[in-house]
C-alpha cells in the first residue's frame, strides 16, 4: 500500500480496502522505522495524525468527505502549523510553536489530508544539500552516504522512501526541483503568486513559492487543485483564475514545441546527465513534440544575480529574529546590545549568517547601486530572455541539476561550488515562472531529473507533459533498495 500514488490511495479508501487509520498507522510506522537512518522528519506527529485519521474515517462513513480525505501528507517545516513546532530547520525557532496554520496547511487540512509530521530542511531554506539544518543532514534513500539535495531535502527523501505519499516543498532558487531530481521524484515549482505564501516562513519574498513534491505528475496535480489560488492574506498572491490541474493530464502532446537552451547543455553539465536528459527529450519527441535550439543569453548572470537578490531579501526578512520579537534568546544578556548579538550569533547557523552579511553588504548605502540595483536589472534581462523564447516555443526543457546527488560533506566547505550547482534552477525563480522536475533515469544508481519550464500560469501544461512522459516511461516507479 505504501507504494501507491494519491490516486490509488483515494480509490483504496473509497472502496474501503483500507481505512484512513490503518493507512496512517502504516506510514507512521515507516516514518519511525526509517527516520533514524534518513533523518527526514524534524517532528513526527503521531497522536494527532491518528486522531485526525479516525475523524477522516468517520467523515467517509457519513459521506462528508473529499476524494483526498484520510490521505497522509508531510509538511516542510517552513510552513506554520497551528500548535505544532515549526522550526524552519533552525535553532532560532527550535522552541517555536506556531499559533496559526499557513494557508497551504489550512487548505490541505480542509481537503482532509492527515499530517504525518514536519520535514527536515536546510536552515531557513538556504542550501542545496540539507546539510545546513540545525537538526543534522538528511540522507538520500538511493544511497545514504549522499545528500538528498535541498532545501526541501526532508520532503524529497521522505517521498522517495515511501514514508509519505506526498509532501510540500518550497522553491526560492530550486529547492523543490533540485531535491526532486536528486531523489527521483516529481516536484513542481508553481508560478510566483500561484500558491499563497501566508504562513510560509520567508527567505526571499520575491522568489519564494510553495508547491508539491510527489511520486507522479498526477499526484502533483491533485495537490495543486487543493493549494493553488488567490489569498487575500498574501499581497503578492495572484488573482488569476485557478485551473483544474487534472483536467488536461491525458491530452496528447502532439505538436508541442520544445525549446532547448544551448546554455543548458554546455559547460558545467555532466556528460552522463546530458545523455539521460537528451534521451528523456527524445521520449517527448516520440510522443509528437518537436524540438528547437533556443538561446537564453543571460543564463550565466543568473547565479550572481540570485546570490545578491536572495541574500538581500533574507537579511531584511530575518531581522525579526532578534530574541525579542521572535526567536531564540541567549542566556543572561548583559545589556540590550549583548542580547541582540548573542541571540542572533547563537541562534543562526553559518550559512544563514553568511547570507545575512552578504545581504546587508549589498543593500548598504555605498553598494546598493553597484550590486542590488544591478542584480534587479539582470533579473529583467533574464525575464525578457524567457519571454523572447516563449514567442517561438511552448515549453523549455533541460536538466534540473548539474549532476546527481553528491556525497555528504563533499561541498559543505565550498559554498561557491554549492551555489553554482543551482545553475539551471535559479533563473526560473528570478523570472517567476513555473517549472517541474520529473525522473528521467539513473546515473550510477542515482536519479537524474528532467526539467520543463513553462510560461506564466502554465502549470497545467507542464503537468500534462510530465504525465504523458510518465505514461511512456518507468523511471518514476523505481523504489530505492531497502525501502520497497
Ligand atoms: N540552493 C538555493 C539557495 O541556497 C535555493 C534554495 C531554495 O530554493 N530555498 O539559496
Short mmCIF file of C-alpha atoms and ligand atoms in Angstrom, two decimals:
data_model
loop_
_atom_site.label_atom_id
_atom_site.label_comp_id
_atom_site.label_asym_id
_atom_site.label_seq_id
_atom_site.Cartn_x
_atom_site.Cartn_y
_atom_site.Cartn_z
CA UNK A 1 0.00 0.00 0.00
CA UNK A 2 2.85 2.43 0.78
CA UNK A 3 3.97 2.23 -2.83
CA UNK A 4 0.69 3.70 -4.05
CA UNK A 5 0.07 7.07 -5.63
CA UNK A 6 -2.50 9.51 -4.27
CA UNK A 7 -4.98 8.45 -6.93
CA UNK A 8 -4.61 4.79 -5.91
CA UNK A 9 -4.89 5.59 -2.20
CA UNK A 10 -8.01 7.61 -2.84
CA UNK A 11 -9.55 4.61 -4.65
CA UNK A 12 -8.49 2.21 -1.86
CA UNK A 13 -10.11 4.44 0.78
CA UNK A 14 -13.23 4.84 -1.32
CA UNK A 15 -13.63 1.07 -1.80
CA UNK A 16 -12.92 0.51 1.91
CA UNK A 17 -9.97 -1.71 1.06
CA UNK A 18 -8.19 0.19 3.84
CA UNK A 19 -9.26 2.75 6.43
CA UNK A 20 -7.51 6.06 6.92
CA UNK A 21 -6.46 4.96 10.39
CA UNK A 22 -4.81 1.81 9.02
CA UNK A 23 -3.16 3.79 6.25
CA UNK A 24 -1.93 6.49 8.61
CA UNK A 25 -0.54 3.92 11.07
CA UNK A 26 1.22 2.15 8.21
CA UNK A 27 3.00 5.33 7.12
CA UNK A 28 3.73 6.39 10.71
CA UNK A 29 5.42 3.04 11.34
CA UNK A 30 7.59 3.57 8.26
CA UNK A 31 8.42 7.14 9.34
CA UNK A 32 9.54 5.97 12.77
CA UNK A 33 11.44 2.98 11.41
CA UNK A 34 13.40 4.86 8.78
CA UNK A 35 13.82 8.28 10.34
CA UNK A 36 16.89 7.13 12.31
CA UNK A 37 18.75 6.45 9.09
CA UNK A 38 17.29 9.17 6.83
CA UNK A 39 16.60 11.99 9.34
CA UNK A 40 13.92 13.38 7.06
CA UNK A 41 11.48 14.38 9.81
CA UNK A 42 12.07 17.02 12.47
CA UNK A 43 8.70 16.25 14.07
CA UNK A 44 6.53 13.16 13.72
CA UNK A 45 3.01 13.99 14.64
CA UNK A 46 1.81 10.55 15.70
CA UNK A 47 -1.04 11.10 18.17
CA UNK A 48 -2.58 13.99 16.32
CA UNK A 49 -2.33 12.13 12.98
CA UNK A 50 -4.14 9.09 14.35
CA UNK A 51 -6.84 11.29 15.87
CA UNK A 52 -7.35 13.05 12.53
CA UNK A 53 -7.37 9.73 10.66
CA UNK A 54 -10.16 8.43 12.88
CA UNK A 55 -12.10 11.58 12.16
CA UNK A 56 -11.47 11.10 8.42
CA UNK A 57 -12.89 7.57 8.63
CA UNK A 58 -15.95 8.97 10.33
CA UNK A 59 -16.34 11.63 7.63
CA UNK A 60 -16.10 8.96 4.96
CA UNK A 61 -18.72 6.84 6.75
CA UNK A 62 -21.03 9.85 6.85
CA UNK A 63 -20.32 10.74 3.24
CA UNK A 64 -18.89 14.11 4.21
CA UNK A 65 -15.54 13.66 2.52
CA UNK A 66 -13.46 14.80 -0.44
CA UNK A 67 -11.54 12.39 -2.71
CA UNK A 68 -8.42 13.05 -0.61
CA UNK A 69 -9.93 12.75 2.88
CA UNK A 70 -7.77 10.50 5.02
CA UNK A 71 -4.59 10.54 2.89
CA UNK A 72 -1.34 11.25 4.76
CA UNK A 73 0.98 14.11 3.87
CA UNK A 74 4.23 15.58 5.24
CA UNK A 75 4.67 19.34 5.54
CA UNK A 76 8.02 21.03 5.09
CA UNK A 77 8.95 22.60 8.43
CA UNK A 78 8.86 26.05 6.85
CA UNK A 79 5.03 26.05 6.89
CA UNK A 80 3.42 27.24 10.11
CA UNK A 81 1.27 24.55 11.70
CA UNK A 82 -1.06 25.55 14.49
CA UNK A 83 0.04 24.13 17.85
CA UNK A 84 2.92 22.21 16.31
CA UNK A 85 6.62 23.08 16.34
CA UNK A 86 7.67 24.99 13.22
CA UNK A 87 11.46 25.28 13.27
CA UNK A 88 12.45 26.17 9.68
CA UNK A 89 15.45 23.93 10.33
CA UNK A 90 16.93 26.48 12.73
CA UNK A 91 17.96 26.64 16.38
CA UNK A 92 16.44 30.13 16.21
CA UNK A 93 12.95 28.58 16.04
CA UNK A 94 13.66 25.34 17.89
CA UNK A 95 11.04 26.18 20.51
CA UNK A 96 8.55 27.93 18.22
CA UNK A 97 5.03 26.54 18.31
CA UNK A 98 3.14 28.28 15.54
CA UNK A 99 -0.12 29.87 16.68
CA UNK A 100 -1.81 29.51 13.27
CA UNK A 101 -1.78 27.44 10.07
CA UNK A 102 -0.18 28.59 6.83
CA UNK A 103 -2.77 28.91 4.04
CA UNK A 104 -1.29 25.83 2.32
CA UNK A 105 -1.66 23.80 5.52
CA UNK A 106 -5.14 25.16 6.17
CA UNK A 107 -6.25 24.20 2.67
CA UNK A 108 -4.75 20.74 2.89
CA UNK A 109 -6.36 20.12 6.27
CA UNK A 110 -9.70 21.28 4.89
CA UNK A 111 -9.32 18.83 1.98
CA UNK A 112 -8.89 16.05 4.55
CA UNK A 113 -5.14 15.37 4.36
CA UNK A 114 -3.62 13.86 7.52
CA UNK A 115 -0.34 15.49 8.50
CA UNK A 116 2.24 12.83 9.49
CA UNK A 117 4.84 15.38 10.53
CA UNK A 118 7.20 18.19 9.60
CA UNK A 119 10.11 17.53 7.30
CA UNK A 120 13.74 18.48 7.77
CA UNK A 121 15.20 21.24 5.60
CA UNK A 122 18.21 23.48 5.17
CA UNK A 123 18.16 26.25 7.78
CA UNK A 124 15.67 28.90 6.61
CA UNK A 125 15.71 27.09 3.23
CA UNK A 126 19.26 28.23 2.49
CA UNK A 127 21.16 25.42 0.87
CA UNK A 128 21.22 22.75 -1.80
CA UNK A 129 22.14 19.71 0.27
CA UNK A 130 20.15 19.79 3.52
CA UNK A 131 23.40 19.93 5.44
CA UNK A 132 22.73 23.39 6.90
CA UNK A 133 19.86 22.13 9.08
CA UNK A 134 20.22 22.58 12.85
CA UNK A 135 18.76 19.06 13.09
CA UNK A 136 21.54 17.43 11.08
CA UNK A 137 21.72 16.37 7.46
CA UNK A 138 19.06 14.36 5.67
CA UNK A 139 20.21 11.27 3.77
CA UNK A 140 19.31 10.26 0.25
CA UNK A 141 17.43 6.92 0.25
CA UNK A 142 19.14 5.91 -3.01
CA UNK A 143 22.44 5.92 -1.13
CA UNK A 144 22.61 7.11 2.46
CA UNK A 145 26.18 8.38 2.01
CA UNK A 146 24.75 11.01 -0.33
CA UNK A 147 22.78 14.21 0.17
CA UNK A 148 19.11 14.39 -0.88
CA UNK A 149 19.50 17.93 -2.26
CA UNK A 150 17.97 20.97 -0.63
CA UNK A 151 16.44 22.84 0.79
CA UNK A 152 13.33 20.59 0.69
CA UNK A 153 15.54 17.50 1.16
CA UNK A 154 13.47 16.07 4.01
CA UNK A 155 10.32 16.11 1.90
CA UNK A 156 12.12 14.64 -1.13
CA UNK A 157 13.78 11.88 0.88
CA UNK A 158 10.53 11.01 2.67
CA UNK A 159 8.53 10.76 -0.57
CA UNK A 160 11.27 8.77 -2.36
CA UNK A 161 11.50 6.33 0.59
CA UNK A 162 7.69 6.00 0.61
CA UNK A 163 7.41 7.32 4.19
CA UNK A 164 4.63 9.60 2.97
CA UNK A 165 2.66 9.50 -0.28
CA UNK A 166 3.21 13.23 -0.89
CA UNK A 167 4.82 16.28 0.72
CA UNK A 168 5.07 20.02 0.38
CA UNK A 169 8.22 21.88 -0.54
CA UNK A 170 9.23 25.46 -1.19
CA UNK A 171 11.40 26.75 -4.01
CA UNK A 172 13.31 30.03 -3.84
CA UNK A 173 16.09 29.06 -6.22
CA UNK A 174 15.42 25.39 -6.92
CA UNK A 175 14.54 23.85 -3.56
CA UNK A 176 11.62 21.81 -4.86
CA UNK A 177 13.09 20.80 -8.21
CA UNK A 178 16.70 20.02 -7.28
CA UNK A 179 15.91 17.65 -4.36
CA UNK A 180 13.15 16.09 -6.51
CA UNK A 181 15.81 15.47 -9.17
CA UNK A 182 18.35 14.08 -6.69
CA UNK A 183 15.81 11.76 -5.01
CA UNK A 184 13.98 10.58 -8.15
CA UNK A 185 10.57 12.15 -7.52
CA UNK A 186 8.34 14.73 -9.22
CA UNK A 187 8.45 18.33 -7.96
CA UNK A 188 6.54 21.34 -9.26
CA UNK A 189 7.51 24.94 -8.58
CA UNK A 190 4.40 26.97 -9.45
CA UNK A 191 4.33 30.47 -10.95
CA UNK A 192 5.23 33.12 -8.36
CA UNK A 193 1.99 34.09 -6.63
CA UNK A 194 0.03 30.98 -7.65
CA UNK A 195 0.28 29.39 -4.18
CA UNK A 196 -0.12 31.55 -1.08
CA UNK A 197 2.98 32.39 0.94
CA UNK A 198 0.92 33.26 4.02
CA UNK A 199 2.39 31.37 6.98
CA UNK A 200 5.36 30.15 4.93
CA UNK A 201 8.41 31.49 6.76
CA UNK A 202 10.03 33.99 4.42
CA UNK A 203 13.51 33.52 2.97
CA UNK A 204 13.46 35.78 -0.12
CA UNK A 205 9.91 37.04 -0.53
CA UNK A 206 10.07 37.93 -4.22
CA UNK A 207 11.31 34.42 -5.11
CA UNK A 208 9.74 32.00 -2.59
CA UNK A 209 6.99 29.71 -3.81
CA UNK A 210 5.46 26.58 -2.28
CA UNK A 211 4.48 23.51 -4.26
CA UNK A 212 4.02 19.74 -4.38
CA UNK A 213 6.67 17.01 -4.12
CA UNK A 214 5.10 13.77 -5.28
CA UNK A 215 5.61 10.37 -6.87
CA UNK A 216 3.83 11.38 -10.07
CA UNK A 217 2.70 14.42 -12.02
CA UNK A 218 -0.89 13.30 -11.49
CA UNK A 219 -0.39 13.44 -7.72
CA UNK A 220 1.23 16.87 -8.02
CA UNK A 221 -1.85 17.99 -9.98
CA UNK A 222 -4.17 16.65 -7.26
CA UNK A 223 -2.27 18.63 -4.64
CA UNK A 224 -2.22 21.76 -6.80
CA UNK A 225 -6.01 21.57 -7.03
CA UNK A 226 -6.05 21.95 -3.26
CA UNK A 227 -3.33 24.53 -2.63
CA UNK A 228 -3.40 26.91 -5.62
CA UNK A 229 -5.40 30.11 -5.63
CA UNK A 230 -5.74 33.69 -4.53
CA UNK A 231 -5.27 34.50 -0.87
CA UNK A 232 -6.08 37.96 0.40
CA UNK A 233 -3.64 37.43 3.27
CA UNK A 234 -0.73 37.31 0.78
CA UNK A 235 -0.40 40.62 -1.03
CA UNK A 236 1.57 39.06 -3.90
CA UNK A 237 -0.91 36.25 -4.40
CA UNK A 238 -2.27 36.15 -7.98
CA UNK A 239 -5.94 36.85 -8.56
CA UNK A 240 -5.83 34.82 -11.76
CA UNK A 241 -8.41 32.03 -12.06
CA UNK A 242 -7.22 28.58 -11.00
CA UNK A 243 -7.17 25.69 -13.48
CA UNK A 244 -8.39 22.19 -12.79
CA UNK A 245 -4.89 20.72 -12.91
CA UNK A 246 -6.06 17.15 -13.54
CA UNK A 247 -8.27 18.06 -16.49
CA UNK A 248 -5.59 18.19 -19.20
CA UNK A 249 -3.35 15.40 -17.93
CA UNK A 250 -4.44 12.98 -20.64
CA UNK A 251 -4.22 15.42 -23.55
CA UNK A 252 -1.91 14.44 -26.38
CA UNK A 253 1.32 16.44 -26.65
CA UNK A 254 1.38 16.04 -30.43
CA UNK A 255 2.67 19.27 -31.96
CA UNK A 256 4.17 20.60 -28.71
CA UNK A 257 7.12 22.90 -29.42
CA UNK A 258 10.02 22.39 -27.02
CA UNK A 259 12.91 24.83 -26.74
CA UNK A 260 16.34 23.51 -25.80
CA UNK A 261 18.52 26.34 -24.46
CA UNK A 262 22.04 25.92 -25.72
CA UNK A 263 23.30 27.42 -22.45
CA UNK A 264 21.77 24.46 -20.53
CA UNK A 265 23.68 21.79 -22.39
CA UNK A 266 27.14 23.31 -22.45
CA UNK A 267 29.94 23.67 -19.97
CA UNK A 268 29.01 22.81 -16.40
CA UNK A 269 26.78 19.86 -17.27
CA UNK A 270 28.00 16.35 -16.53
CA UNK A 271 28.07 14.35 -19.80
CA UNK A 272 26.18 11.37 -18.37
CA UNK A 273 23.44 13.68 -17.15
CA UNK A 274 23.29 15.34 -20.58
CA UNK A 275 22.76 11.96 -22.24
CA UNK A 276 19.95 10.96 -19.84
CA UNK A 277 18.21 14.31 -20.27
CA UNK A 278 18.55 14.09 -24.07
CA UNK A 279 17.05 10.59 -24.01
CA UNK A 280 14.15 11.98 -21.98
CA UNK A 281 13.61 14.68 -24.57
CA UNK A 282 13.65 12.03 -27.34
CA UNK A 283 10.86 10.29 -25.45
CA UNK A 284 8.81 13.50 -25.69
CA UNK A 285 9.58 13.65 -29.43
CA UNK A 286 8.23 10.12 -29.80
CA UNK A 287 5.02 11.42 -28.25
CA UNK A 288 4.77 14.03 -31.02
CA UNK A 289 6.72 17.01 -29.69
CA UNK A 290 9.23 18.87 -31.84
CA UNK A 291 12.44 20.42 -30.55
CA UNK A 292 14.35 23.50 -31.46
CA UNK A 293 17.51 25.06 -30.09
CA UNK A 294 16.93 28.39 -28.34
CA UNK A 295 19.06 30.94 -26.56
CA UNK A 296 18.79 32.26 -23.03
CA UNK A 297 21.83 34.52 -23.32
CA UNK A 298 21.83 35.88 -19.77
CA UNK A 299 21.85 32.46 -18.10
CA UNK A 300 25.41 32.92 -16.84
CA UNK A 301 24.30 36.02 -14.92
CA UNK A 302 21.56 34.19 -13.06
CA UNK A 303 23.70 32.79 -10.23
CA UNK A 304 25.41 36.10 -9.40
CA UNK A 305 22.09 37.96 -9.61
CA UNK A 306 20.30 35.39 -7.45
CA UNK A 307 23.06 35.40 -4.83
CA UNK A 308 22.64 39.15 -4.48
CA UNK A 309 18.82 39.35 -4.52
CA UNK A 310 18.16 36.33 -2.27
CA UNK A 311 20.64 37.34 0.49
CA UNK A 312 19.42 40.96 0.33
CA UNK A 313 15.84 39.87 0.95
CA UNK A 314 16.86 37.34 3.59
CA UNK A 315 18.88 39.90 5.55
CA UNK A 316 15.76 42.00 5.77
CA UNK A 317 13.33 39.11 6.44
CA UNK A 318 15.50 37.57 9.13
CA UNK A 319 15.95 40.81 11.06
CA UNK A 320 12.78 39.94 13.02
CA UNK A 321 14.63 37.08 14.74
CA UNK A 322 16.29 39.12 17.44
CA UNK A 323 15.42 37.28 20.65
CA UNK A 324 12.82 39.92 21.48
CA UNK A 325 10.14 39.87 18.80
CA UNK A 326 10.86 36.37 17.55
CA UNK A 327 13.21 33.51 18.12
CA UNK A 328 15.82 32.10 20.44
CA UNK A 329 17.07 34.30 23.28
CA UNK A 330 20.54 33.87 24.75
CA UNK A 331 21.04 33.26 28.49
CA UNK A 332 21.84 36.14 30.86
CA UNK A 333 22.38 39.03 28.45
CA UNK A 334 24.50 41.85 29.89
CA UNK A 335 22.58 44.59 28.08
CA UNK A 336 20.39 45.09 25.02
CA UNK A 337 23.23 45.01 22.55
CA UNK A 338 24.57 41.77 24.08
CA UNK A 339 21.05 40.31 23.89
CA UNK A 340 20.77 41.01 20.15
CA UNK A 341 24.30 39.99 19.30
CA UNK A 342 24.40 36.76 21.21
CA UNK A 343 20.82 35.70 20.42
CA UNK A 344 21.48 36.05 16.70
CA UNK A 345 25.03 34.77 16.97
CA UNK A 346 23.96 31.63 18.81
CA UNK A 347 20.61 31.12 17.08
CA UNK A 348 21.68 31.22 13.42
CA UNK A 349 23.97 28.75 11.68
CA UNK A 350 26.97 29.54 9.50
CA UNK A 351 25.27 29.62 6.09
CA UNK A 352 22.45 31.85 7.32
CA UNK A 353 24.97 34.28 8.81
CA UNK A 354 26.92 34.31 5.56
CA UNK A 355 23.75 35.22 3.64
CA UNK A 356 22.73 37.92 6.13
CA UNK A 357 26.17 39.50 5.85
CA UNK A 358 26.16 39.42 2.04
CA UNK A 359 22.64 40.84 2.05
CA UNK A 360 23.44 43.66 4.47
CA UNK A 361 26.53 44.50 2.41
CA UNK A 362 24.79 44.68 -0.99
CA UNK A 363 21.99 46.79 0.48
CA UNK A 364 24.28 49.24 2.26
CA UNK A 365 24.33 52.85 1.07
CA UNK A 366 27.63 52.72 -0.81
CA UNK A 367 26.99 49.41 -2.59
CA UNK A 368 23.26 49.39 -3.28
CA UNK A 369 23.55 50.70 -6.86
CA UNK A 370 26.56 48.57 -7.71
CA UNK A 371 25.10 45.27 -6.51
CA UNK A 372 21.43 45.23 -5.61
CA UNK A 373 20.19 47.54 -8.34
CA UNK A 374 22.39 45.78 -10.93
CA UNK A 375 21.03 42.42 -9.85
CA UNK A 376 17.47 43.69 -10.26
CA UNK A 377 18.33 44.91 -13.77
CA UNK A 378 19.77 41.49 -14.63
CA UNK A 379 16.57 39.98 -13.34
CA UNK A 380 14.67 41.91 -16.00
CA UNK A 381 17.05 40.70 -18.70
CA UNK A 382 16.53 37.11 -17.60
CA UNK A 383 12.78 37.51 -17.64
CA UNK A 384 12.97 39.06 -21.12
CA UNK A 385 15.11 36.14 -22.36
CA UNK A 386 12.38 33.73 -21.33
CA UNK A 387 9.63 35.88 -22.83
CA UNK A 388 11.51 36.01 -26.15
CA UNK A 389 11.93 32.25 -26.07
CA UNK A 390 8.22 31.69 -25.41
CA UNK A 391 7.40 33.56 -28.63
CA UNK A 392 8.76 30.53 -30.50
CA UNK A 393 8.26 27.56 -28.20
CA UNK A 394 5.63 26.27 -25.77
CA UNK A 395 7.96 24.97 -23.09
CA UNK A 396 11.67 24.82 -22.36
CA UNK A 397 13.40 21.54 -21.47
CA UNK A 398 16.76 20.76 -19.94
CA UNK A 399 18.44 19.30 -16.90
CA UNK A 400 17.24 20.18 -13.39
CA UNK A 401 20.63 19.92 -11.72
CA UNK A 402 24.23 19.98 -12.95
CA UNK A 403 24.85 16.50 -11.51
CA UNK A 404 23.39 13.68 -9.44
CA UNK A 405 23.43 13.67 -5.63
CA UNK A 406 26.86 14.33 -4.16
CA UNK A 407 28.46 12.85 -1.06
CA UNK A 408 27.68 14.24 2.39
CA UNK A 409 30.34 16.77 3.45
CA UNK A 410 31.74 16.90 -0.09
CA UNK A 411 30.74 20.51 -0.76
CA UNK A 412 29.84 21.94 2.60
CA UNK A 413 33.09 23.91 2.93
CA UNK A 414 32.89 25.20 -0.62
CA UNK A 415 29.81 27.43 -0.74
CA UNK A 416 30.60 28.78 -4.20
CA UNK A 417 30.55 25.29 -5.79
CA UNK A 418 27.32 24.64 -3.95
CA UNK A 419 25.84 27.89 -5.33
CA UNK A 420 26.97 27.01 -8.86
CA UNK A 421 25.00 23.77 -8.74
CA UNK A 422 21.82 25.91 -8.88
CA UNK A 423 22.64 26.97 -12.44
CA UNK A 424 19.50 25.58 -14.12
CA UNK A 425 17.00 26.42 -11.42
CA UNK A 426 17.55 29.97 -10.10
CA UNK A 427 16.73 31.83 -13.32
CA UNK A 428 13.21 30.36 -13.20
CA UNK A 429 12.67 31.98 -9.79
CA UNK A 430 14.20 35.26 -10.89
CA UNK A 431 11.66 35.31 -13.74
CA UNK A 432 8.79 33.98 -11.55
CA UNK A 433 7.98 31.13 -13.96
CA UNK A 434 6.60 27.65 -13.23
CA UNK A 435 8.82 24.58 -13.73
CA UNK A 436 8.68 20.88 -12.98
CA UNK A 437 11.32 18.21 -12.45
CA UNK A 438 10.48 14.62 -13.43
CA UNK A 439 12.61 11.50 -13.01
CA UNK A 440 14.38 10.73 -16.30
CA UNK A 441 16.80 7.92 -15.43
CA UNK A 442 19.79 6.94 -13.33
CA UNK A 443 23.49 7.57 -13.41
CA UNK A 444 25.48 5.24 -11.17
CA UNK A 445 22.28 4.22 -9.43
CA UNK A 446 21.47 7.85 -8.53
CA UNK A 447 18.40 9.59 -10.02
CA UNK A 448 18.52 12.28 -12.70
CA UNK A 449 15.73 14.81 -13.27
CA UNK A 450 14.45 16.39 -16.47
CA UNK A 451 13.25 19.96 -16.03
CA UNK A 452 10.38 21.52 -18.00
CA UNK A 453 9.86 25.28 -17.73
CA UNK A 454 6.57 26.87 -18.75
CA UNK A 455 5.26 30.35 -19.32
CA UNK A 456 3.37 32.13 -16.53
CA UNK A 457 0.44 30.15 -15.08
CA UNK A 458 1.05 27.20 -17.42
CA UNK A 459 1.29 24.65 -14.61
CA UNK A 460 -1.48 22.70 -16.26
CA UNK A 461 0.52 22.29 -19.46
CA UNK A 462 3.66 21.26 -17.54
CA UNK A 463 1.68 18.66 -15.59
CA UNK A 464 0.15 17.37 -18.84
CA UNK A 465 3.57 16.91 -20.46
CA UNK A 466 5.03 15.36 -17.31
CA UNK A 467 2.07 12.98 -17.04
CA UNK A 468 2.39 11.93 -20.69
CA UNK A 469 6.11 11.36 -20.11
CA UNK A 470 5.31 9.20 -17.09
CA UNK A 471 2.78 7.18 -19.09
CA UNK A 472 5.59 6.36 -21.52
CA UNK A 473 8.43 5.78 -19.01
CA UNK A 474 9.01 3.92 -15.74
CA UNK A 475 11.74 5.99 -14.04
CA UNK A 476 9.30 7.43 -11.51
CA UNK A 477 8.26 3.93 -10.43
CA UNK A 478 11.73 2.89 -9.25
CA UNK A 479 11.98 2.45 -5.47
CA UNK A 480 15.27 2.72 -3.61
CA UNK A 481 16.57 -0.61 -2.32
CA UNK A 482 15.60 -1.29 1.28
CA UNK A 483 12.50 0.93 1.09
CA UNK A 484 10.28 -1.33 -1.05
N1 LIG B 1 20.04 26.44 -3.20
C1 LIG B 1 19.46 27.73 -3.26
C2 LIG B 1 19.91 28.56 -2.10
O1 LIG B 1 20.67 28.08 -1.33
C3 LIG B 1 17.96 27.64 -3.34
C4 LIG B 1 17.31 27.41 -2.04
C5 LIG B 1 15.82 27.41 -2.12
O2 LIG B 1 15.24 27.31 -3.20
N2 LIG B 1 15.19 27.59 -0.98
O3 LIG B 1 19.54 29.67 -1.92
#
